[in-house]
Coordinates of C-alpha atoms in Angstrom, one line a residue:
M259 CA 67.0 116.1 100.6
S260 CA 69.8 117.0 98.3
D261 CA 69.7 117.9 94.6
P262 CA 69.3 114.9 92.3
L263 CA 72.5 113.3 91.0
Q264 CA 73.1 111.1 88.0
Q265 CA 76.1 108.8 88.5
V266 CA 78.1 108.1 85.3
D267 CA 81.4 106.4 84.4
R268 CA 81.9 105.0 87.9
T269 CA 83.6 108.0 89.5
Y270 CA 81.6 111.0 88.2
V271 CA 78.2 112.5 88.5
I272 CA 76.1 114.9 86.4
W273 CA 75.0 117.7 88.7
K274 CA 73.3 120.9 87.5
N275 CA 74.5 120.1 84.0
R276 CA 78.1 119.6 85.1
R277 CA 80.2 116.5 85.0
L278 CA 82.0 116.3 88.3
T279 CA 84.3 113.9 90.1
Y280 CA 82.3 112.1 92.8
F281 CA 83.8 111.6 96.2
A282 CA 80.7 110.6 98.0
G283 CA 78.3 107.6 98.5
C284 CA 79.6 104.3 99.9
D285 CA 80.0 102.2 96.7
Y286 CA 83.7 101.7 97.8
F287 CA 84.6 99.4 94.8
R288 CA 82.0 100.8 92.4
L289 CA 80.5 97.3 92.1
A290 CA 77.1 98.9 91.6
S291 CA 78.2 99.6 88.0
H292 CA 80.6 96.7 87.5
P293 CA 79.7 95.0 84.2
A294 CA 79.6 91.5 85.7
V295 CA 77.2 92.6 88.5
I296 CA 74.9 94.5 86.0
E297 CA 74.9 91.4 83.8
S298 CA 73.8 89.2 86.8
V299 CA 70.9 91.6 87.5
V300 CA 69.7 91.3 83.9
K301 CA 70.1 87.5 83.8
G302 CA 68.4 87.2 87.2
L303 CA 65.5 89.2 86.0
S304 CA 65.1 87.1 82.9
K305 CA 65.5 83.8 84.8
Y306 CA 63.7 84.4 88.1
G307 CA 61.4 87.4 87.6
L308 CA 61.5 90.4 89.9
N309 CA 59.9 89.3 93.2
V310 CA 58.8 86.2 95.1
A311 CA 55.9 88.3 96.5
A312 CA 55.7 86.5 99.8
S313 CA 57.6 86.0 103.1
R314 CA 60.3 83.3 103.2
L315 CA 58.3 81.7 106.0
T316 CA 55.3 81.2 103.8
T317 CA 55.8 80.6 100.0
G318 CA 58.6 83.1 99.3
H319 CA 61.6 80.9 100.1
H320 CA 63.9 80.4 97.1
A321 CA 67.1 78.4 96.5
L322 CA 68.8 81.6 95.5
Y323 CA 68.5 83.0 99.0
T324 CA 70.1 79.8 100.4
Q325 CA 73.0 80.1 97.9
T326 CA 73.5 83.8 98.8
E327 CA 73.5 83.1 102.5
A328 CA 76.0 80.3 102.0
A329 CA 78.3 82.6 100.0
L330 CA 78.1 85.3 102.7
A331 CA 78.9 82.8 105.4
A332 CA 81.9 81.6 103.5
F333 CA 83.1 85.2 102.7
F334 CA 82.9 86.3 106.3
A335 CA 84.0 82.9 107.7
A336 CA 80.9 82.9 109.8
P337 CA 78.9 79.8 111.0
A338 CA 75.7 81.1 109.4
A339 CA 74.2 84.0 107.5
L340 CA 70.6 85.3 107.3
L341 CA 69.5 87.7 104.5
A342 CA 67.4 90.7 105.3
G343 CA 65.5 93.2 103.2
N344 CA 68.1 96.0 103.8
G345 CA 71.0 96.8 106.1
Y346 CA 69.0 99.2 108.4
A347 CA 66.5 96.4 109.2
T348 CA 69.2 93.9 110.3
N349 CA 69.7 95.5 113.7
L350 CA 65.9 95.7 114.3
I351 CA 65.5 92.1 113.4
V352 CA 68.2 91.0 115.8
A353 CA 66.8 93.1 118.6
Q354 CA 63.2 91.9 118.1
A355 CA 64.4 88.3 118.3
L356 CA 66.7 88.8 121.4
C357 CA 64.5 91.3 123.3
D358 CA 64.4 89.1 126.5
D359 CA 67.9 87.6 126.3
F360 CA 70.0 90.3 128.0
S361 CA 70.1 92.0 131.4
H362 CA 71.3 95.4 130.1
V363 CA 72.1 97.1 126.8
L364 CA 74.9 99.6 126.4
I365 CA 75.2 101.7 123.3
D366 CA 78.0 103.9 121.9
A367 CA 77.0 107.6 122.2
R368 CA 77.5 108.1 118.4
A369 CA 75.9 104.8 117.3
H370 CA 74.0 104.6 114.0
G371 CA 70.3 105.3 114.1
S372 CA 69.5 101.7 113.3
L373 CA 71.1 100.6 116.5
R374 CA 69.3 103.3 118.4
D375 CA 66.0 102.2 117.0
A376 CA 66.9 98.6 117.9
T377 CA 67.2 99.5 121.6
R378 CA 63.4 100.1 121.7
F379 CA 62.8 96.4 121.3
F380 CA 64.8 95.3 124.3
R381 CA 62.9 94.7 127.6
C382 CA 65.9 95.7 129.8
P383 CA 67.7 98.9 130.9
V384 CA 69.5 100.8 128.1
A385 CA 72.5 103.1 128.8
E386 CA 75.0 105.1 126.7
F387 CA 78.7 105.0 127.1
K388 CA 81.2 107.6 125.8
H389 CA 82.1 107.3 122.2
R390 CA 84.8 104.6 121.6
D391 CA 85.7 104.7 125.3
P392 CA 86.5 101.3 126.8
S393 CA 87.1 102.8 130.3
D394 CA 83.7 104.4 130.4
L395 CA 82.2 101.1 129.2
A396 CA 83.9 99.2 132.0
R397 CA 82.5 101.6 134.5
R398 CA 79.0 101.2 133.2
L399 CA 79.4 97.4 133.0
R400 CA 79.9 97.0 136.8
G401 CA 77.3 94.6 138.2
K402 CA 75.8 93.8 134.7
T403 CA 75.3 90.0 134.5
R404 CA 74.5 89.5 130.8
P405 CA 75.1 92.8 128.8
L406 CA 74.8 93.5 125.1
L407 CA 77.0 96.1 123.6
L408 CA 75.8 98.0 120.5
T409 CA 78.3 99.8 118.3
D410 CA 79.2 100.6 114.8
G411 CA 82.4 98.9 113.4
V412 CA 83.4 102.0 111.4
F413 CA 81.7 105.3 112.3
S414 CA 80.6 106.8 109.0
H415 CA 81.1 110.5 109.8
D416 CA 84.9 110.3 110.1
G417 CA 86.0 106.6 109.7
E418 CA 86.9 105.9 113.3
V419 CA 87.0 102.2 114.2
A420 CA 85.5 100.7 117.3
P421 CA 88.1 99.2 119.7
L422 CA 86.6 95.7 119.7
R423 CA 89.6 94.1 121.3
E424 CA 89.3 96.4 124.3
Y425 CA 85.6 96.0 124.5
L426 CA 85.8 92.2 124.6
K427 CA 88.4 92.4 127.4
R428 CA 85.9 94.3 129.5
L429 CA 82.8 92.4 128.7
P430 CA 81.9 89.4 130.9
Q431 CA 81.9 86.0 129.2
S432 CA 78.1 86.2 129.2
G433 CA 78.1 89.4 127.3
M434 CA 77.9 89.9 123.5
I435 CA 78.4 92.7 120.9
L436 CA 75.8 93.6 118.2
L437 CA 78.2 95.1 115.6
D438 CA 76.8 97.2 112.8
D439 CA 79.5 96.6 110.2
A440 CA 77.9 98.4 107.3
H441 CA 81.0 100.4 106.5
S442 CA 83.5 97.7 107.3
A443 CA 82.1 94.7 105.5
G444 CA 84.1 94.0 102.4
V445 CA 86.6 96.8 103.3
L446 CA 88.5 96.2 106.6
G447 CA 90.6 93.1 107.3
A448 CA 92.9 91.1 105.1
G449 CA 89.9 89.3 103.6
G450 CA 87.4 92.1 103.8
R451 CA 85.6 90.4 106.6
G452 CA 85.2 93.6 108.6
T453 CA 86.0 95.1 112.0
A454 CA 86.5 91.8 113.9
E455 CA 89.0 90.6 111.3
Y456 CA 90.8 93.9 111.3
A457 CA 91.0 93.8 115.2
G458 CA 92.1 90.2 115.2
V459 CA 89.4 89.0 117.5
P460 CA 87.1 85.9 117.3
R461 CA 83.5 86.3 116.3
R462 CA 82.1 83.9 118.9
R463 CA 80.6 86.8 121.0
I464 CA 79.9 89.1 118.1
I465 CA 76.7 89.4 116.1
Q466 CA 77.7 91.1 112.9
T467 CA 75.2 93.0 110.7
V468 CA 76.1 94.2 107.3
T469 CA 74.6 95.8 104.2
L470 CA 75.0 94.7 100.6
S471 CA 74.5 98.2 99.3
K472 CA 77.9 99.6 100.1
A473 CA 81.1 97.6 99.4
F474 CA 79.1 94.9 97.6
G475 CA 77.3 97.4 95.4
V476 CA 73.9 95.7 95.4
Y477 CA 71.0 95.9 97.9
G478 CA 69.9 94.0 101.0
G479 CA 71.3 93.2 104.4
A480 CA 72.7 90.2 106.2
I481 CA 73.2 89.0 109.8
L482 CA 76.3 86.9 110.4
C483 CA 76.1 84.8 113.6
Q484 CA 76.1 81.3 115.1
R485 CA 73.6 78.8 113.6
S486 CA 71.6 78.6 116.8
L487 CA 71.1 82.3 116.8
R488 CA 70.1 82.3 113.2
E489 CA 67.4 79.8 114.1
K490 CA 66.2 81.9 117.0
I491 CA 66.0 85.0 114.8
V492 CA 63.9 83.2 112.2
A493 CA 61.6 81.8 114.9
R494 CA 61.2 85.1 116.9
S495 CA 61.5 88.1 114.6
R496 CA 58.2 89.4 113.3
M497 CA 60.0 91.8 111.0
F498 CA 61.9 88.9 109.4
A499 CA 58.8 86.7 109.2
G500 CA 56.6 89.4 107.7
T501 CA 58.9 90.9 105.2
T502 CA 59.2 90.1 101.5
P503 CA 62.9 89.2 100.9
V504 CA 65.5 90.8 98.6
P505 CA 64.3 90.9 94.9
L506 CA 65.7 87.8 93.2
P507 CA 67.7 89.7 90.5
L508 CA 69.6 91.6 93.3
A509 CA 70.3 88.3 95.2
N510 CA 71.7 87.0 91.9
A511 CA 73.9 90.1 91.6
A512 CA 75.0 89.8 95.2
L513 CA 76.4 86.3 94.5
T514 CA 78.5 87.9 91.7
S515 CA 79.7 90.8 93.8
I516 CA 80.6 88.5 96.7
G517 CA 82.5 86.3 94.3
L518 CA 84.4 89.2 92.9
L519 CA 85.5 90.5 96.3
R520 CA 86.4 87.1 97.5
S521 CA 88.5 86.0 94.4
D522 CA 90.1 89.3 93.5
P523 CA 92.1 91.0 96.2
S524 CA 93.1 93.9 93.9
F525 CA 89.9 95.7 94.7
R526 CA 90.9 96.1 98.4
R527 CA 94.6 96.7 97.4
R528 CA 93.6 99.6 95.1
L529 CA 91.3 101.0 97.8
N530 CA 93.9 100.9 100.5
Q531 CA 96.5 102.5 98.2
N532 CA 94.1 105.3 97.3
V533 CA 93.1 105.9 101.0
N534 CA 96.8 105.9 102.1
Y535 CA 97.8 108.2 99.3
V536 CA 95.2 110.9 100.1
K537 CA 95.5 110.7 103.9
S538 CA 99.3 110.8 103.7
A539 CA 99.2 113.9 101.4
L540 CA 96.7 115.7 103.7
R541 CA 98.8 114.9 106.8
A542 CA 101.9 116.2 105.0
S543 CA 100.0 119.5 104.3
G544 CA 99.3 119.9 108.0
M545 CA 95.7 118.8 108.0
P546 CA 94.7 116.6 110.9
V547 CA 93.3 113.3 109.6
P548 CA 92.4 110.4 111.9
D549 CA 94.7 107.4 111.7
T550 CA 92.1 105.0 110.4
P551 CA 92.1 102.6 107.3
A552 CA 88.4 103.6 106.5
P553 CA 87.9 105.2 103.1
M554 CA 86.1 108.4 104.4
I555 CA 87.3 111.8 105.5
G556 CA 85.2 114.2 107.3
V557 CA 85.7 118.0 107.2
I558 CA 83.8 120.2 109.6
P559 CA 83.8 123.8 108.5
G560 CA 84.3 126.4 111.2
D561 CA 81.5 128.6 109.9
P562 CA 79.4 129.1 106.7
R563 CA 82.0 131.3 105.1
E564 CA 84.6 128.5 105.4
A565 CA 82.1 126.0 104.0
E566 CA 81.4 128.2 101.0
A567 CA 85.1 128.7 100.4
L568 CA 85.7 124.9 100.3
R569 CA 82.7 124.4 98.1
R570 CA 84.1 126.9 95.6
R571 CA 87.6 125.3 95.6
L572 CA 86.0 121.9 94.9
L573 CA 83.9 123.1 92.1
A574 CA 86.8 125.0 90.6
R575 CA 88.5 121.6 90.3
D576 CA 85.4 119.9 89.0
I577 CA 84.7 118.0 92.2
F578 CA 81.1 117.6 93.5
P579 CA 80.9 119.3 97.0
P580 CA 79.5 116.5 99.3
F581 CA 78.1 118.7 102.1
I582 CA 75.7 116.7 104.1
R583 CA 73.5 116.8 107.2
Y584 CA 73.0 113.4 108.8
P585 CA 71.6 112.2 112.1
G586 CA 74.5 111.8 114.6
A587 CA 76.8 114.0 112.7
P588 CA 77.5 117.7 113.3
E589 CA 74.1 119.5 113.3
S590 CA 75.5 122.4 111.2
G591 CA 76.5 119.9 108.5
Y592 CA 79.9 118.8 107.2
F593 CA 81.7 117.6 104.1
R594 CA 82.3 113.8 103.9
F595 CA 84.6 112.6 101.2
V596 CA 84.6 108.9 100.3
I597 CA 87.5 107.4 98.4
S598 CA 86.9 104.4 96.1
S599 CA 89.2 101.8 94.6
E600 CA 88.4 103.2 91.1
H601 CA 89.4 106.9 91.5
S602 CA 92.4 107.9 89.4
R603 CA 95.5 109.5 90.7
E604 CA 94.5 112.7 88.9
Q605 CA 91.2 112.8 90.8
L606 CA 92.9 112.1 94.1
D607 CA 95.4 114.9 93.5
A608 CA 92.6 117.3 92.7
L609 CA 90.9 116.4 96.0
T610 CA 94.0 116.7 98.1
A611 CA 94.8 120.1 96.5
S612 CA 91.3 121.4 97.3
L613 CA 91.4 120.3 100.9
S614 CA 95.0 121.5 101.5
E615 CA 94.6 124.9 100.0
Q616 CA 93.9 127.7 102.6

């Protein structure tokens, strides 16, 4: 566990008594500290209280959950939405409900841990395919009658995007994709609807799972799917049935953040401008940066001395050094820089200078 941080002024943190620019976390639009979102939490607490203290299938259902699901379905242009307690749980809930519905499960070799945990629920063979490799997927699909493909939309360690169009070409019509879109929801696509919109593919054979704690700046998760599948999940998933839902003040805040991102395209425009500005500058300096629209940049040091040198360059420019160790990422650790819509040009220049300097 890392040292404690206190986030202040939307793009800074207090760390070891220093105020440093913060290029980390996944609050891409800094909605977690947006005044309208904060106000919705306060109003929600006053109006609804903190907690329904019961499952939605018993006495914990509330009109606010229906409103939030309707707003999510509208935002993502999905037939239906189902709220979950958090983003990690969404994949487990889907797997629990669909454990007998597929002949085989195929999972990307670098898939998020929540997808890996989800495979334990399926009562069918599970196999890996090479990371973002449609050809290897096609090879492993031979003879599979009703497969389910599990993949991230955006892979958080470096921002690579899953090739959904190529996957769908290779999947049989009976196959489906469980798409963990935690890092794409609200960010990718013209309307922020995620990886499928970015790839220009229909969602008919895609089960999209998202978190509200990243782009939307609140908390909770959601499953976007067909109405019939939503009904099946509600009926079959013990995890959904037995879980107390999202606290009401946070559901109220989610309605506000969804509305902000839906009505104001300037959030995504500023984010895209900042991402393009930094990545173009780094490429011009000779640094290899993946050609991806995602707002994260991974830097893997060659050795501890190189890591320490970068750490010192960042601190010299008053930037917090986001060196992390995370399951599925390089075991030795790496730096992951996350750009937001709210970073200033001065902050972006300090970051590019730190990364470009040898």
